[in-house]
Coordinates of C-alpha atoms and ligand atoms in Angstrom, one line a residue:
X294 CA 20.9 -63.9 17.7
X295 CA 19.5 -67.0 16.2
X296 CA 18.9 -70.1 18.2
X297 CA 18.5 -73.5 16.4
X298 CA 17.6 -76.8 17.8
X299 CA 18.2 -80.1 16.0
X300 CA 16.4 -83.2 17.2
X301 CA 17.3 -86.9 17.5
X302 CA 16.9 -87.7 13.8
X303 CA 18.9 -84.7 12.8
X304 CA 22.0 -86.1 14.7
X305 CA 21.1 -89.8 14.2
X306 CA 24.3 -90.6 12.3
X307 CA 27.2 -89.0 10.4
X308 CA 25.2 -88.3 7.3
X309 CA 22.4 -86.5 9.3
X310 CA 25.1 -84.5 11.1
X311 CA 26.7 -83.4 7.8
X312 CA 23.3 -82.5 6.6
X313 CA 22.8 -80.3 9.7
X314 CA 26.1 -78.7 9.2
X315 CA 25.1 -77.7 5.6
X316 CA 21.8 -76.3 6.9
X317 CA 23.7 -74.0 9.2
X318 CA 26.4 -73.1 6.6
X319 CA 23.7 -72.3 4.0
X320 CA 22.1 -69.7 6.2
X321 CA 25.1 -67.4 6.0
X322 CA 23.7 -65.8 9.1
X323 CA 25.6 -62.6 9.9
X324 CA 24.9 -62.6 13.7
X325 CA 25.6 -65.1 16.5
X326 CA 24.1 -68.5 16.6
X327 CA 23.3 -71.1 19.4
X328 CA 22.8 -74.6 18.2
X329 CA 21.1 -76.9 20.5
X330 CA 21.3 -80.7 19.9
X331 CA 19.3 -83.8 21.2
X332 CA 20.9 -87.1 21.8
X333 CA 21.3 -89.3 18.7
X334 CA 18.0 -90.9 18.0
X335 CA 17.1 -93.9 20.1
X336 CA 20.0 -93.1 22.6
X337 CA 17.9 -91.7 25.6
X338 CA 15.6 -94.8 25.3
X339 CA 18.7 -97.1 25.4
X340 CA 20.1 -95.2 28.5
X341 CA 16.8 -95.7 30.2
X342 CA 17.1 -99.5 29.4
X343 CA 20.6 -99.4 30.8
X344 CA 19.6 -98.3 34.2
X345 CA 16.5 -100.4 34.2
X346 CA 18.6 -103.5 33.6
X347 CA 21.2 -102.5 36.1
X348 CA 18.6 -101.9 38.7
X349 CA 17.1 -105.3 38.0
X350 CA 20.7 -106.7 38.6
X351 CA 20.8 -107.9 35.0
X352 CA 24.4 -107.4 33.8
X353 CA 23.4 -107.1 30.1
X354 CA 23.3 -103.4 30.7
X355 CA 27.0 -103.7 29.8
X356 CA 26.1 -104.9 26.3
X357 CA 23.9 -101.8 25.9
X358 CA 26.7 -99.5 26.8
X359 CA 29.0 -101.2 24.3
X360 CA 26.4 -100.8 21.6
X361 CA 26.1 -97.2 22.5
X362 CA 29.9 -96.7 22.5
X363 CA 30.1 -98.3 19.0
X364 CA 27.5 -96.1 17.7
X365 CA 29.1 -93.0 18.8
X366 CA 32.6 -94.0 17.8
X367 CA 31.3 -95.0 14.3
X368 CA 29.9 -91.4 13.9
X369 CA 33.3 -89.9 15.0
X370 CA 35.1 -92.2 12.4
X371 CA 32.9 -91.0 9.6
X372 CA 32.9 -87.4 10.5
X373 CA 36.4 -86.5 11.6
X374 CA 39.7 -87.0 9.8
X375 CA 41.5 -90.0 11.2
X376 CA 44.7 -88.1 12.2
X377 CA 42.7 -85.8 14.6
X378 CA 40.2 -88.3 16.0
X379 CA 42.2 -89.1 19.0
X380 CA 41.2 -86.1 21.2
X381 CA 37.4 -86.5 20.7
X382 CA 37.6 -90.3 21.0
X383 CA 39.5 -90.0 24.2
X384 CA 36.8 -87.6 25.6
X385 CA 34.0 -89.8 24.5
X386 CA 35.6 -92.8 26.0
X387 CA 35.9 -91.1 29.2
X388 CA 32.2 -90.3 29.3
X389 CA 31.5 -94.0 28.6
X390 CA 33.8 -95.1 31.6
X391 CA 31.8 -92.6 33.8
X392 CA 28.6 -94.1 32.6
X393 CA 29.8 -97.6 33.3
X394 CA 30.7 -96.5 36.8
X395 CA 27.3 -95.1 37.5
X396 CA 25.6 -98.2 36.1
X397 CA 27.8 -100.5 38.0
X398 CA 26.8 -98.7 41.3
X399 CA 23.2 -99.2 40.4
X400 CA 23.8 -102.9 39.6
X401 CA 25.6 -103.5 42.8
X402 CA 22.9 -101.7 44.9
X403 CA 19.9 -103.0 42.9
X404 CA 18.6 -99.5 43.6
X405 CA 18.3 -96.2 41.8
X406 CA 17.0 -92.7 42.5
X407 CA 15.5 -90.1 40.1
X408 CA 18.7 -88.1 40.5
X409 CA 20.8 -91.0 39.3
X410 CA 18.3 -91.7 36.5
X411 CA 18.8 -88.1 35.3
X412 CA 22.6 -88.4 35.5
X413 CA 22.4 -91.5 33.1
X414 CA 19.9 -89.9 30.7
X415 CA 22.2 -86.8 30.5
X416 CA 24.8 -88.8 28.6
X417 CA 22.9 -88.9 25.4
X418 CA 23.1 -85.1 24.9
X419 CA 26.6 -84.8 26.5
X420 CA 27.9 -87.3 23.8
X421 CA 26.1 -85.9 20.9
X422 CA 26.9 -82.2 21.5
X423 CA 30.6 -83.0 21.8
X424 CA 30.6 -85.0 18.6
X425 CA 28.6 -82.3 16.7
X426 CA 30.9 -79.6 17.9
X427 CA 33.9 -81.5 16.8
X428 CA 32.5 -82.4 13.5
X429 CA 31.5 -78.8 12.9
X430 CA 35.1 -77.6 13.7
X431 CA 36.4 -79.7 10.9
X432 CA 33.7 -78.7 8.5
X433 CA 34.1 -75.1 8.3
X434 CA 32.1 -74.2 11.3
X435 CA 34.3 -73.1 14.1
X436 CA 32.4 -73.1 17.4
X437 CA 32.4 -73.1 21.1
X438 CA 30.9 -76.1 23.0
X439 CA 29.2 -75.4 26.2
X440 CA 27.5 -77.5 28.9
X441 CA 23.8 -76.4 29.4
X442 CA 24.0 -77.5 33.0
X443 CA 26.1 -74.3 33.6
X444 CA 23.3 -72.2 32.3
X445 CA 19.9 -73.8 33.0
X446 CA 18.9 -73.8 36.6
X447 CA 15.9 -76.0 37.6
X448 CA 13.9 -77.3 40.6
X449 CA 14.8 -80.7 41.9
X450 CA 12.1 -82.6 40.0
X451 CA 15.0 -84.5 38.4
X452 CA 13.3 -86.3 35.5
X453 CA 10.8 -83.5 34.6
X454 CA 12.6 -80.4 35.8
X455 CA 11.1 -76.9 35.6
X456 CA 13.5 -74.0 34.8
X457 CA 13.9 -71.1 37.2
X458 CA 13.5 -68.5 34.6
X459 CA 15.1 -65.5 36.4
X460 CA 18.2 -67.5 37.4
X461 CA 18.5 -69.1 34.0
X462 CA 18.3 -65.9 32.0
X463 CA 20.8 -64.3 34.4
X464 CA 23.3 -67.2 33.9
X465 CA 22.8 -66.9 30.1
X466 CA 23.4 -63.2 30.2
X467 CA 26.4 -63.4 32.4
X468 CA 28.2 -66.5 31.2
X469 CA 27.3 -67.2 27.6
X470 CA 30.7 -67.1 25.7
X471 CA 31.3 -64.5 23.1
X472 CA 31.5 -66.8 20.1
X473 CA 29.8 -66.6 16.6
X474 CA 28.6 -70.2 16.9
X475 CA 27.9 -72.0 20.1
X476 CA 27.0 -75.7 20.4
X477 CA 24.9 -76.7 23.4
X478 CA 23.4 -80.0 24.6
X479 CA 19.7 -79.9 25.0
X480 CA 17.6 -81.7 27.7
X481 CA 20.1 -81.3 30.5
X482 CA 20.2 -78.8 33.3
X483 CA 21.2 -78.5 37.0
X484 CA 19.3 -78.1 40.2
X485 CA 20.0 -75.3 42.6
X486 CA 21.7 -77.8 44.7
X487 CA 24.0 -78.6 41.8
X488 CA 22.6 -82.0 40.7
X489 CA 22.1 -83.0 37.0
X490 CA 18.4 -82.7 36.0
X491 CA 16.6 -83.4 32.7
X492 CA 13.7 -81.4 31.3
X493 CA 11.3 -84.2 30.6
X494 CA 11.2 -86.4 27.4
X495 CA 11.4 -84.2 24.3
X496 CA 12.8 -81.4 26.5
X497 CA 15.7 -80.3 24.1
X498 CA 13.0 -78.0 22.5
X499 CA 12.5 -76.3 25.9
X500 CA 16.3 -75.9 26.3
X501 CA 16.5 -74.1 23.0
X502 CA 13.5 -71.9 24.0
X503 CA 15.3 -70.9 27.2
X504 CA 18.4 -69.9 25.3
X505 CA 16.3 -68.0 22.8
X506 CA 14.4 -66.1 25.5
X507 CA 17.6 -65.6 27.6
X508 CA 19.4 -64.0 24.7
X509 CA 16.4 -62.1 23.3
X510 CA 16.9 -64.0 20.0
X511 CA 15.3 -62.8 16.8
X512 CA 14.0 -66.3 16.1
X513 CA 14.0 -69.9 17.4
X514 CA 14.2 -72.6 14.7
X515 CA 13.4 -76.2 15.6
X516 CA 14.6 -78.7 13.0
X517 CA 13.1 -82.1 12.9
X518 CA 12.3 -84.8 10.4
X519 CA 8.9 -83.4 9.3
X520 CA 7.9 -80.2 7.4
X521 CA 6.6 -78.4 10.5
X522 CA 3.4 -78.8 12.5
X523 CA 0.9 -81.0 10.5
X524 CA -2.9 -80.8 10.6
X525 CA -2.7 -84.0 12.5
X526 CA -0.1 -86.7 13.4
X527 CA 1.3 -87.9 10.0
X528 CA 1.8 -91.3 11.5
X529 CA -1.9 -91.6 12.1
X530 CA -3.5 -89.9 9.0
X531 CA -1.7 -90.1 5.6
X532 CA -3.6 -87.1 4.3
X533 CA -2.0 -84.7 7.1
X534 CA -0.2 -81.7 5.8
X535 CA 2.0 -79.0 7.1
X536 CA 0.3 -75.9 8.5
X537 CA 2.0 -72.7 7.3
X538 CA 1.3 -70.5 10.3
X539 CA -0.1 -70.8 13.8
X540 CA -0.6 -68.6 16.8
X541 CA 1.3 -69.4 20.0
X542 CA -1.9 -70.6 21.6
X543 CA -2.9 -72.9 18.8
X544 CA 0.6 -74.4 18.7
X545 CA 0.6 -74.9 22.4
X546 CA -2.7 -76.7 22.4
X547 CA -1.8 -79.0 19.5
X548 CA 1.5 -79.7 21.3
X549 CA -0.2 -80.2 24.7
X550 CA -2.7 -82.6 23.1
X551 CA -0.2 -84.8 21.6
X552 CA 1.6 -83.2 18.5
X553 CA 5.0 -84.6 19.4
X554 CA 7.0 -82.4 17.1
X555 CA 6.9 -79.7 19.7
X556 CA 7.5 -80.1 23.4
X557 CA 4.6 -78.1 25.1
X558 CA 6.7 -76.1 27.7
X559 CA 8.8 -74.6 24.8
X560 CA 6.1 -72.0 23.9
X561 CA 5.8 -70.1 27.1
X562 CA 9.2 -68.5 27.3
X563 CA 8.8 -67.4 23.7
X564 CA 5.4 -65.8 24.2
X565 CA 6.8 -63.7 27.1
X566 CA 9.7 -62.5 24.9
X567 CA 7.7 -62.3 21.6
X568 CA 10.1 -64.5 19.8
X569 CA 8.7 -66.3 16.7
X570 CA 9.3 -70.0 16.3
X571 CA 9.9 -71.7 13.0
X572 CA 9.5 -75.5 12.7
X573 CA 11.7 -76.9 9.8
X574 CA 12.7 -80.1 8.3
X575 CA 16.5 -80.9 8.3
X576 CA 15.9 -83.3 5.4
X577 CA 13.8 -81.0 3.3
X578 CA 15.1 -77.5 4.2
X579 CA 13.6 -75.8 1.2
X580 CA 10.1 -76.4 2.6
X581 CA 8.8 -73.3 4.4
X582 CA 7.8 -75.3 7.5
X583 CA 5.5 -73.8 10.2
X584 CA 5.9 -70.3 11.6
X585 CA 4.4 -69.8 15.1
X586 CA 4.0 -66.2 16.3
X587 CA 1.8 -63.8 17.9
X588 CA 0.2 -62.7 14.6
X589 CA -0.3 -65.5 12.2
X590 CA -1.5 -64.6 8.8
X591 CA -5.3 -65.1 8.5
X592 CA -6.2 -68.6 7.4
X593 CA -9.3 -70.0 5.7
X594 CA -9.1 -72.9 8.1
X595 CA -11.2 -72.5 11.3
X596 CA -9.9 -75.7 12.7
X597 CA -6.0 -75.6 12.4
X598 CA -5.1 -79.0 13.7
X599 CA -6.3 -82.1 15.3
X600 CA -4.2 -83.7 18.1
X601 CA -4.4 -87.1 19.8
X602 CA -3.0 -88.4 23.0
X603 CA -2.9 -92.1 23.4
X604 CA -2.5 -94.2 26.5
X605 CA -5.0 -92.3 28.7
X606 CA -6.9 -93.6 31.7
X607 CA -10.1 -92.0 32.8
X608 CA -11.2 -92.1 36.4
X609 CA -14.7 -91.3 37.4
X610 CA -15.8 -90.2 40.8
X611 CA -19.6 -90.4 41.4
X612 CA -22.0 -90.5 44.2
X613 CA -25.3 -89.5 45.5
X614 CA -24.4 -86.4 47.6
X615 CA -22.2 -84.7 45.1
X616 CA -25.0 -82.2 44.2
X617 CA -24.2 -78.9 45.9
X618 CA -21.6 -80.3 48.2
X619 CA -18.6 -78.0 47.8
X620 CA -15.1 -79.3 48.0
X621 CA -15.5 -82.7 46.3
X622 CA -13.7 -81.6 43.1
X623 CA -11.0 -79.7 45.1
X624 CA -10.3 -82.9 47.2
X625 CA -10.1 -84.9 44.0
X626 CA -7.7 -82.5 42.3
X627 CA -5.6 -82.2 45.4
X628 CA -5.3 -85.9 45.9
X629 CA -4.0 -86.3 42.4
X630 CA -1.7 -83.3 42.5
X631 CA -0.1 -84.6 45.6
X632 CA 1.1 -87.5 43.6
X633 CA 2.7 -85.2 41.1
X634 CA 0.3 -86.5 38.4
X635 CA -0.7 -84.3 35.5
X636 CA -4.5 -84.2 34.6
X637 CA -5.2 -83.8 30.9
X638 CA -8.8 -83.5 31.1
X639 CA -11.7 -82.7 33.5
X640 CA -15.3 -83.0 32.9
X641 CA -18.3 -82.8 35.2
X642 CA -21.7 -84.1 34.2
X643 CA -24.3 -81.4 34.3
X644 CA -26.3 -83.1 37.0
X645 CA -23.0 -83.0 39.1
X646 CA -23.4 -86.6 39.9
X647 CA -20.0 -87.4 38.6
X648 CA -16.6 -85.9 37.9
X649 CA -14.2 -87.6 35.4
X650 CA -10.5 -86.9 34.9
X651 CA -8.2 -88.0 32.2
X652 CA -4.6 -88.8 32.9
X653 CA -1.6 -90.9 31.6
X654 CA -2.4 -94.5 31.7
X655 CA 1.0 -95.1 33.4
X656 CA -0.2 -92.9 36.4
X657 CA -3.7 -94.5 36.5
X658 CA -3.2 -97.0 39.3
X659 CA -1.4 -94.5 41.4
X660 CA -4.1 -91.9 41.0
X661 CA -6.8 -94.5 41.7
X662 CA -4.9 -95.4 44.9
X663 CA -4.6 -91.9 46.1
X664 CA -8.3 -91.1 45.3
X665 CA -9.5 -94.3 46.9
X666 CA -7.6 -93.3 50.1
X667 CA -8.9 -89.7 49.9
X668 CA -12.4 -90.8 49.7
X669 CA -12.3 -94.0 51.8
X670 CA -14.6 -92.8 54.6
X671 CA -17.2 -91.4 52.0
X672 CA -17.1 -94.7 50.2
X673 CA -17.7 -96.6 53.5
X674 CA -20.6 -94.3 54.2
X675 CA -21.9 -95.1 50.8
X676 CA -22.2 -91.4 49.8
X677 CA -19.5 -91.8 47.2
X678 CA -19.3 -95.0 45.0
X679 CA -16.0 -96.9 44.5
X680 CA -13.9 -95.2 41.9
X681 CA -13.9 -96.4 38.4
X682 CA -10.8 -96.5 36.0
X683 CA -11.1 -97.2 32.4
X684 CA -8.2 -97.6 30.0
X685 CA -6.8 -97.5 27.4
X686 CA -8.5 -94.4 26.0
X687 CA -7.3 -91.7 23.7
X688 CA -8.0 -87.8 23.9
X689 CA -8.6 -86.2 20.6
X690 CA -8.6 -82.4 20.4
X691 CA -9.7 -80.1 17.7
X692 CA -7.7 -76.8 17.9
X693 CA -8.2 -73.4 16.2
X694 CA -8.5 -69.8 17.0
X695 CA -11.5 -69.2 14.8
X696 CA -13.8 -71.9 16.4
X697 CA -15.5 -69.3 18.7
X698 CA -17.3 -67.8 15.7
X699 CA -18.3 -71.1 14.1
X700 CA -21.4 -72.8 15.5
X701 CA -21.8 -76.4 14.6
X702 CA -18.4 -77.8 14.9
X703 CA -19.1 -79.9 18.0
X704 CA -22.3 -81.0 16.4
X705 CA -20.7 -82.1 13.2
X706 CA -18.0 -83.9 15.1
X707 CA -20.4 -85.8 17.4
X708 CA -22.7 -86.9 14.6
X709 CA -19.8 -87.9 12.4
X710 CA -18.4 -90.1 15.1
X711 CA -22.0 -91.4 16.1
X712 CA -22.8 -92.4 12.5
X713 CA -19.5 -94.3 12.4
X714 CA -20.2 -96.1 15.7
X715 CA -17.5 -94.4 17.7
X716 CA -18.7 -93.8 21.2
X717 CA -17.6 -90.5 22.9
X718 CA -16.9 -91.2 26.4
X719 CA -16.4 -87.7 27.7
X720 CA -16.3 -84.1 26.2
X721 CA -14.6 -80.9 27.3
X722 CA -14.4 -77.5 25.8
X723 CA -11.9 -74.9 27.1
X724 CA -13.4 -71.6 28.1
X725 CA -11.5 -70.0 25.2
X726 CA -13.3 -72.2 22.6
X727 CA -10.0 -72.6 21.0
X728 CA -10.2 -76.4 21.7
X729 CA -12.8 -79.1 21.8
X730 CA -11.5 -82.3 23.2
X731 CA -13.2 -85.7 23.8
X732 CA -12.3 -89.1 24.9
X733 CA -12.7 -92.2 22.8
X734 CA -11.8 -95.9 23.2
X735 CA -8.1 -96.3 22.2
X736 CA -9.1 -98.8 19.5
X737 CA -11.3 -96.0 17.8
X738 CA -8.7 -93.2 17.9
X739 CA -7.0 -93.6 14.5
X740 CA -10.4 -94.1 12.8
X741 CA -11.8 -91.0 14.6
X742 CA -8.7 -88.9 13.7
X743 CA -9.0 -89.9 10.0
X744 CA -12.8 -89.3 9.8
X745 CA -12.4 -85.8 11.4
X746 CA -9.3 -84.9 9.4
X747 CA -11.1 -85.8 6.1
X748 CA -14.1 -83.9 7.1
X749 CA -12.5 -80.7 8.5
X750 CA -9.5 -80.4 6.3
X751 CA -10.3 -82.0 2.9
X752 CA -14.0 -81.8 2.0
X753 CA -15.4 -83.2 -1.2
X754 CA -15.1 -79.7 -2.9
X755 CA -11.4 -79.6 -2.0
X756 CA -12.0 -76.7 0.3
X757 CA -12.1 -76.8 4.0
X758 CA -15.6 -77.5 5.3
X759 CA -15.5 -74.8 7.9
X760 CA -14.1 -71.8 6.1
X761 CA -14.0 -68.4 7.7
X762 CA -16.7 -66.1 6.6
Ligands
ADP896 P1 12.8 -84.6 17.3 O1 13.6 -85.8 17.7 O2 13.4 -83.9 16.1 O3 12.6 -83.7 18.5 P2 10.3 -85.7 17.6 O4 10.2 -87.2 17.3 O5 10.2 -85.3 19.0 O6 11.5 -85.1 16.7 O7 9.0 -85.1 16.8 C1 8.8 -85.2 15.4 C2 7.8 -86.3 15.2 O8 6.5 -85.8 15.7 C3 7.5 -86.5 13.7 O9 8.3 -87.4 13.1 C4 6.0 -86.9 13.7 O10 5.9 -88.4 13.5 C5 5.5 -86.6 15.1 N1 4.3 -85.8 15.1 C6 3.2 -86.2 15.9 N2 2.2 -85.3 15.6 C7 2.7 -84.4 14.7 C8 2.1 -83.2 14.0 N3 0.9 -82.8 14.3 N4 2.9 -82.5 13.1 C9 4.1 -83.1 12.9 N5 4.7 -84.1 13.4 C10 4.0 -84.7 14.4
LIG897 N1 16.9 -86.9 24.2 C1 15.7 -86.4 25.0 C2 14.6 -87.4 24.6 O1 14.7 -88.3 23.9 C3 15.4 -85.0 24.7 C4 14.9 -84.7 23.3 O2 15.3 -85.4 22.3 O3 14.4 -83.6 23.1 O4 13.5 -87.2 25.3
MG898 MG1 11.2 -83.8 20.0

């Protein structure tokens, strides 16, 4: 079994879909394949705008729906012979009437729940998978279209749902049709109570990983618009280049710290089932891409990649009785966790006078409110100082399995940034020493990434500065 996932740009229009079909055809793969597709690029964002407008009682959500319908119909007209378009056009039209009904409901009520948001967002993948399946059918790739909601079982965290692995693998084993080629929508799933959920932005990668692990596939391939995982975000540093091989842990850390090409939860099901992951470029299929596995070939590079997360807020808790008082950190994390807010970064000053956490800027005020409430009494007593939020910040992470044997990486990093007047606001090193991460002011992030990339990846001698002995 081979599982392939194609992202938004790979299904962006009729040309891209034809290119994707030729990638699959050229494989001549003798076994079975599951092809997971994202929504056409930009569609999920537009669906979010639709429900936001409807909720704000702005009837221009209807224009957006019309625009979306036109986009999908155009793709059909270019992909499928005219005399047989009628069936797929009818099915797509039906989906749009459903979407209109849901948005109309939101418009009338001026109100929306996460469950309804997930329902609206699901249309992107429902539409794209139906069109791709039909286009394949008429281009020499007979296939069976499935609905991933019938296979992937999640909790009721509608917009960021987590899969129940046991139930999901069971459903995949029991119900996956016996076809040589299956087309499945990414991103969408169903809660135990039967409601539509979505797996978080970028979640189609995770869908594909669940199908791969559930079928014990030989390989998962994720096809996007870049030649694999780059040494750093190619949009930030022009000198970034594709990394040939990475370990699961390295890939996970790079993804977690902002390498958007891979959705972080994707890796874990693959590790458990020991399934390698290949990142490839739909628009440059002859490039080898990046192979992610348990045993990457040894590399000269100690630092494999450099990730960056923007739009971070930093909250600092400080006080005069924090020394030796147990439980303060616990209260801090509990208060934030209760709000379902993800913490990217924790650091405690050595004197234990302060603890700083890094989280998404969008969650900043909510976290600040929760923490101020939790420590209200302590603040009144004067033992803890009012909390302090700073934003926008960026987290930069250096990632590589070999860093543990290499002294001096942190020193080089900090003096390089210091010499260039970039102030490091907080530092953290994971216990594994696979990662050194630090926080800088958002304005400094791109400059810091480029300075570090040029130092660690392209030295003046043309060799990596920190080569393995
Ligand atoms: P898809 O729609 O195919 O899932 P995404 O937009 O989610 O694609 O991810 C691909 C994008 O990730 C690339 O176009 C690139 O701009 C961005 N990106 C950020 N960091 C990295 C990195 N380290 N390596 C490769 N791409 C990266
Ligand atoms: N379409 C979804 C998104 O834009 C899922 C994905 O593309 O992976 O987030
Ligand atoms: Mg993606």
